[in-house]
CSV table of C-alpha atoms in Angstrom, one decimal:
chain,number,residue,atom,x,y,z
A,116,MET,CA,97.0,85.7,104.2
A,117,LYS,CA,94.8,88.4,105.7
A,118,PHE,CA,92.4,90.3,103.4
A,119,PHE,CA,90.9,93.7,104.1
A,120,SER,CA,87.9,94.5,101.8
A,121,SER,CA,89.1,92.0,99.3
A,122,LEU,CA,92.5,93.7,99.2
A,123,LEU,CA,95.6,91.7,100.2
A,124,ALA,CA,97.1,93.2,103.3
A,125,ALA,CA,100.8,93.3,102.5
A,126,SER,CA,101.7,95.7,105.4
A,127,LEU,CA,105.1,97.2,106.1
A,128,LEU,CA,105.0,97.5,109.8
A,129,SER,CA,106.8,99.9,112.1
A,130,ALA,CA,107.5,98.4,115.5
A,131,GLU,CA,109.2,98.8,118.9
A,132,VAL,CA,111.6,96.4,120.7
A,133,LEU,CA,109.0,93.9,121.7
A,134,ALA,CA,107.1,94.1,118.4
A,135,HIS,CA,109.1,91.4,116.5
A,136,PRO,CA,108.6,88.2,118.4
A,137,ASN,CA,108.3,86.2,115.2
A,138,HIS,CA,111.5,87.4,113.6
A,139,GLY,CA,113.9,84.4,113.3
A,140,SER,CA,111.2,82.0,114.5
A,141,GLU,CA,110.2,80.6,111.1
A,142,SER,CA,110.9,76.9,110.5
A,143,PRO,CA,113.9,75.9,108.4
A,144,ALA,CA,111.4,74.6,105.8
A,145,ILE,CA,109.7,78.0,105.5
A,146,LEU,CA,113.1,79.9,105.4
A,147,ALA,CA,114.3,77.5,102.6
A,148,ARG,CA,111.1,78.1,100.7
A,149,HIS,CA,111.4,81.8,100.9
A,150,GLU,CA,115.0,81.7,99.8
A,151,HIS,CA,114.1,79.6,96.9
A,152,LEU,CA,111.2,81.9,95.8
A,153,SER,CA,113.4,84.9,96.1
A,154,LYS,CA,116.1,83.4,93.9
A,155,ARG,CA,113.5,82.2,91.4
A,156,CYS,CA,112.1,85.7,91.0
A,157,ASN,CA,115.4,87.5,90.7
A,158,SER,CA,115.1,88.4,87.1
A,159,HIS,CA,111.5,89.4,87.4
A,160,VAL,CA,112.2,91.7,90.3
A,161,ALA,CA,115.1,93.3,88.4
A,162,GLU,CA,112.9,94.0,85.4
A,163,PHE,CA,110.1,95.3,87.7
A,164,HIS,CA,112.6,97.8,89.2
A,165,LYS,CA,114.0,98.7,85.8
A,166,GLU,CA,110.5,99.6,84.5
A,167,ARG,CA,109.7,101.7,87.5
A,168,TYR,CA,113.0,103.6,87.4
A,169,ALA,CA,112.5,104.2,83.6
A,170,GLU,CA,109.0,105.5,84.2
A,171,ARG,CA,110.2,108.0,86.8
A,172,GLU,CA,113.0,109.1,84.5
A,173,GLN,CA,110.5,109.9,81.8
A,174,LYS,CA,108.7,112.1,84.3
A,175,ARG,CA,111.8,114.1,85.2
A,176,GLY,CA,111.3,117.8,84.8
A,177,LEU,CA,107.7,117.5,86.0
A,178,GLU,CA,107.0,119.1,89.4
A,179,ARG,CA,106.6,116.5,92.1
A,180,ARG,CA,105.2,117.4,95.5
A,181,ALA,CA,107.2,116.2,98.5
A,182,GLY,CA,106.1,117.5,101.9
A,183,ASN,CA,105.8,121.3,101.7
A,184,THR,CA,108.5,121.7,99.0
A,185,THR,CA,108.3,121.1,95.3
A,186,TYR,CA,111.2,119.3,93.6
A,187,LYS,CA,112.0,118.0,90.2
A,188,ILE,CA,113.2,114.5,89.4
A,189,THR,CA,116.3,115.2,87.3
A,190,THR,CA,118.2,112.0,87.4
A,191,ALA,CA,117.8,108.4,86.3
A,192,ALA,CA,117.6,106.0,89.2
A,193,PRO,CA,119.9,103.0,89.1
A,194,TRP,CA,118.6,99.6,88.3
A,195,PHE,CA,120.1,96.2,88.9
A,196,ASP,CA,120.3,92.8,87.1
A,197,VAL,CA,119.7,90.9,90.3
A,198,ILE,CA,117.8,91.6,93.5
A,199,HIS,CA,119.7,94.4,95.2
A,200,ASN,CA,118.8,94.9,98.9
A,201,ASP,CA,115.2,95.6,98.0
A,202,THR,CA,113.2,92.4,98.3
A,203,CYS,CA,111.6,90.9,101.4
A,204,ILE,CA,109.0,88.1,101.6
A,205,LEU,CA,106.3,88.8,104.1
A,206,SER,CA,104.9,86.0,106.2
A,207,PRO,CA,101.1,85.4,105.9
A,208,GLU,CA,100.7,87.3,109.2
A,209,VAL,CA,103.1,89.8,110.7
A,210,THR,CA,103.1,91.4,114.2
A,211,GLN,CA,101.7,94.9,114.2
A,212,GLY,CA,103.6,96.3,117.1
A,213,PRO,CA,102.6,98.6,120.0
A,214,TYR,CA,102.4,101.7,117.9
A,215,TRP,CA,99.8,100.3,115.5
A,216,TRP,CA,96.5,102.1,115.9
A,217,PRO,CA,93.9,101.2,113.2
A,218,ARG,CA,91.6,104.2,113.8
A,219,SER,CA,94.5,106.5,112.8
A,220,VAL,CA,95.4,104.8,109.5
A,221,LEU,CA,93.9,106.8,106.7
A,222,LEU,CA,93.5,105.9,103.0
A,223,ARG,CA,95.8,108.4,101.3
A,224,GLN,CA,99.0,108.7,99.4
A,225,ASP,CA,100.5,111.6,101.3
A,226,MET,CA,100.8,111.0,105.0
A,227,SER,CA,103.3,113.7,105.9
A,228,GLU,CA,100.6,116.1,107.3
A,229,GLY,CA,103.1,119.0,107.3
A,230,GLU,CA,105.6,117.2,109.6
A,231,SER,CA,109.1,118.7,109.5
A,232,GLY,CA,111.9,116.5,108.0
A,233,VAL,CA,113.6,115.5,104.8
A,234,PRO,CA,110.9,114.6,102.2
A,235,LEU,CA,110.6,110.9,101.4
A,236,LEU,CA,108.8,109.4,98.5
A,237,LEU,CA,108.4,105.6,98.7
A,238,ASP,CA,107.9,103.7,95.5
A,239,ILE,CA,106.7,100.3,96.6
A,240,GLY,CA,106.2,97.3,94.3
A,241,VAL,CA,104.4,94.1,95.3
A,242,ILE,CA,104.9,90.8,93.5
A,243,ASP,CA,103.3,87.4,94.0
A,244,MET,CA,106.3,85.1,94.7
A,245,ALA,CA,104.3,82.1,93.5
A,246,THR,CA,104.1,83.6,90.0
A,247,CYS,CA,106.8,86.3,90.1
A,248,GLU,CA,104.2,88.7,88.7
A,249,PRO,CA,103.2,92.1,90.0
A,250,LEU,CA,100.3,91.9,92.5
A,251,PRO,CA,97.4,94.5,92.0
A,252,LYS,CA,95.1,95.6,94.8
A,253,ALA,CA,97.5,94.8,97.5
A,254,MET,CA,96.9,97.2,100.4
A,255,VAL,CA,100.2,98.5,101.7
A,256,SER,CA,99.9,100.1,105.2
A,257,LEU,CA,102.7,102.3,106.5
A,258,TRP,CA,103.3,104.1,109.8
A,259,HIS,CA,106.5,105.5,111.4
A,260,CYS,CA,107.7,108.0,113.9
A,261,ASN,CA,108.4,111.7,113.2
A,262,ALA,CA,111.8,113.4,113.0
A,263,THR,CA,112.2,113.4,116.8
A,264,GLY,CA,110.9,109.9,117.5
A,265,SER,CA,107.2,110.4,118.3
A,266,TYR,CA,104.3,108.4,116.8
A,267,SER,CA,101.0,109.9,116.1
A,268,SER,CA,98.2,108.6,118.4
A,269,PHE,CA,101.0,108.0,120.9
A,270,THR,CA,102.4,111.5,121.4
A,271,GLY,CA,101.9,111.2,125.1
A,272,ARG,CA,104.5,108.4,125.2
A,273,SER,CA,108.2,109.4,125.4
A,274,PRO,CA,110.4,108.5,122.5
A,275,ASP,CA,113.3,108.5,124.9
A,276,LEU,CA,112.0,105.5,126.8
A,277,THR,CA,112.0,101.9,125.5
A,278,LEU,CA,108.8,100.1,125.5
A,279,GLY,CA,109.9,98.0,128.5
A,280,GLU,CA,110.7,101.2,130.4
A,281,GLN,CA,107.3,102.7,129.5
A,282,LEU,CA,105.5,99.5,130.7
A,283,VAL,CA,107.3,99.8,134.1
A,284,GLN,CA,106.3,103.4,134.3
A,285,LEU,CA,102.7,102.6,133.6
A,286,ASN,CA,102.8,99.6,135.9
A,287,ILE,CA,101.6,97.3,133.1
A,288,THR,CA,102.7,93.7,133.6
A,289,ASP,CA,100.5,91.8,131.2
A,290,PHE,CA,101.3,93.7,127.9
A,291,LYS,CA,100.1,91.9,124.8
A,292,ILE,CA,101.0,93.2,121.3
A,293,GLY,CA,97.8,94.1,119.4
A,294,LEU,CA,95.7,93.9,122.6
A,295,THR,CA,97.1,96.3,125.1
A,296,ASP,CA,96.0,99.8,124.3
A,297,LEU,CA,98.7,102.4,124.8
A,298,HIS,CA,97.4,105.2,122.6
A,299,THR,CA,97.0,108.7,124.0
A,300,ASP,CA,95.4,110.8,121.3
A,301,ASP,CA,93.8,110.9,117.9
A,302,THR,CA,96.6,112.5,115.8
A,303,THR,CA,97.2,110.8,112.5
A,304,PHE,CA,100.5,112.1,111.1
A,305,LEU,CA,102.8,109.7,109.3
A,306,ARG,CA,100.2,107.0,108.9
A,307,GLY,CA,98.6,105.9,105.7
A,308,MET,CA,97.6,103.1,103.4
A,309,TRP,CA,97.0,102.7,99.7
A,310,PRO,CA,96.4,99.8,97.3
A,311,THR,CA,98.8,98.9,94.5
A,312,ASN,CA,97.6,99.7,91.0
A,313,ASP,CA,97.1,97.3,88.2
A,314,ASN,CA,100.9,97.2,87.8
A,315,GLY,CA,101.5,96.2,91.4
A,316,ILE,CA,102.9,99.6,92.4
A,317,MET,CA,101.9,102.2,95.0
A,318,GLU,CA,103.6,105.5,96.0
A,319,MET,CA,103.5,107.1,99.5
A,320,LYS,CA,104.8,110.6,100.4
A,321,SER,CA,106.2,111.0,103.9
A,322,ILE,CA,109.4,112.2,105.6
A,323,TYR,CA,112.5,110.4,106.5
A,324,PRO,CA,111.9,108.9,109.9
A,325,GLY,CA,113.7,109.9,113.1
A,326,PHE,CA,114.6,107.5,115.9
A,327,TYR,CA,113.4,106.5,119.3
A,328,ALA,CA,114.8,104.5,122.2
A,329,GLY,CA,116.0,101.0,121.5
A,330,ARG,CA,115.6,100.8,117.7
A,331,THR,CA,117.5,101.8,114.6
A,332,ILE,CA,115.7,104.1,112.1
A,333,HIS,CA,113.1,102.0,110.2
A,334,ILE,CA,109.7,101.7,108.8
A,335,HIS,CA,110.0,98.0,109.2
A,336,ILE,CA,112.1,98.5,106.1
A,337,TYR,CA,115.6,99.9,106.7
A,338,PHE,CA,117.9,102.6,105.3
A,339,ASP,CA,121.6,102.6,104.6
A,340,SER,CA,123.7,103.7,107.6
A,341,SER,CA,125.7,106.3,105.6
A,342,LEU,CA,122.5,108.0,104.4
A,343,THR,CA,121.0,108.1,107.9
A,344,ASP,CA,124.3,109.5,109.3
A,345,GLN,CA,124.1,112.3,106.7
A,346,LEU,CA,120.5,113.2,107.3
A,347,MET,CA,120.7,113.1,111.1
A,348,THR,CA,123.0,116.1,111.0
A,349,LEU,CA,120.0,118.2,109.8
A,350,GLU,CA,117.3,119.8,111.8
A,351,PRO,CA,114.9,118.8,113.3
A,352,TYR,CA,116.7,115.4,113.6
A,353,ALA,CA,119.8,116.9,115.1
A,354,SER,CA,117.8,118.4,118.0
A,355,HIS,CA,117.0,115.0,119.3
A,356,THR,CA,119.9,114.6,121.7
A,357,ALA,CA,118.3,113.2,124.8
A,358,ILE,CA,119.2,109.6,123.9
A,359,GLU,CA,121.9,107.9,121.8
A,360,ARG,CA,120.7,106.7,118.4
A,361,VAL,CA,120.8,103.0,117.8
A,362,THR,CA,122.5,102.1,114.5
A,363,ASN,CA,121.8,99.3,112.0
A,364,GLU,CA,125.0,97.6,113.2
A,365,VAL,CA,123.8,97.1,116.7
A,366,ASP,CA,120.0,96.9,116.3
A,367,GLU,CA,118.8,93.8,118.0
A,368,TYR,CA,116.1,93.0,115.5
A,369,LEU,CA,117.5,93.9,112.1
A,370,PRO,CA,119.5,90.7,111.8
A,371,GLY,CA,116.3,88.6,112.1
A,372,SER,CA,115.0,90.4,109.0
A,373,LEU,CA,117.9,89.3,106.7
A,374,GLY,CA,117.6,85.5,106.6
A,375,GLY,CA,115.6,83.1,104.4
A,376,GLY,CA,115.0,85.6,101.5
A,377,TYR,CA,114.2,88.6,103.8
A,378,ASN,CA,116.2,91.6,102.7
A,379,PRO,CA,114.4,94.8,103.8
A,380,TYR,CA,116.9,97.6,102.7
A,381,VAL,CA,115.6,100.4,100.6
A,382,SER,CA,117.4,101.4,97.3
A,383,VAL,CA,117.5,105.2,97.3
A,384,VAL,CA,118.3,108.1,95.0
A,385,PRO,CA,118.2,111.9,95.7
A,386,MET,CA,114.9,113.5,94.9
A,387,ASP,CA,116.4,116.4,93.1
A,388,GLY,CA,119.1,114.2,91.5
A,389,GLU,CA,121.9,115.9,93.4
A,390,ASN,CA,121.6,116.0,97.2
A,391,PHE,CA,119.8,113.7,99.6
A,392,ASP,CA,119.4,116.6,102.0
A,393,ASN,CA,116.7,117.9,99.7
A,394,GLY,CA,114.7,114.7,99.6
A,395,VAL,CA,114.9,110.9,99.1
A,396,VAL,CA,113.2,108.6,96.7
A,397,GLY,CA,113.2,105.0,98.0
A,398,TYR,CA,112.4,101.9,96.0
A,399,ILE,CA,111.5,98.5,97.5
A,400,THR,CA,109.8,95.4,96.2
A,401,ILE,CA,107.7,93.3,98.6
A,402,GLY,CA,107.4,89.6,97.7
A,403,VAL,CA,104.2,88.1,99.0
A,404,ASP,CA,104.1,84.3,99.5
A,405,SER,CA,100.5,83.9,98.4
A,406,GLU,CA,100.6,80.1,98.8
A,407,ALA,CA,101.7,80.1,102.4
A,408,THR,CA,99.1,78.6,104.7
A,409,ALA,CA,100.5,79.3,108.2
């Protein structure tokens, strides 16, 4: 595993078309191990979710900030007896992708920076799959595009061109993920990281992401298609008409995230208890295989 300042780097990574070369490349033995660990921790993850949902329900009626608008949590979130589309096991190392720019990732719990879009509050739990217990001090790093497909630090790159098309345009023939520098500026919107607390939980405020050429909407974790279809009718998402949006059903890389215990879909509830248009609360538990060696 990678460690940053003694904090386990359990990063949720946002990436472009060429940013997932390791998806589907794990050996059968590793996939079998991850599937075994996932099943073994089913009940622990379910209880972990139940506790987090219950805690948020106790806070209903309290004002919660989301973007530039204040909402109240007025409904109980669902919980499940088994893992329900909300657990993924991260490999010891994961590819960071072309839109990772470490100088722009700030230590904070609100990375929205006033960006327009539907408020999104991510409730992220991290468990050690070796013990099925919550993992404290795990640094979770997040970054994703804005409502119209642009990444901070890369605003000079068109969201309407795939990475391959951009490389041709730039006459770059030796592109290497993590080594080739494509950044254009020092903006930092929609980038942030924060460690899990003693209970293995962290929260991050952001906005529901938009889309860019070649990929379905994602933050390395994915959202239900029906929710995305609903929110993409709103502004400023609806104004992004230059390209056709890739859906979950045809995304080239999403299937590689589903095997061997990987299951990167977010469980969601409306932020105001009534309408997703007013904000989304998303729950996901990340399982870290702390005993993996390669």
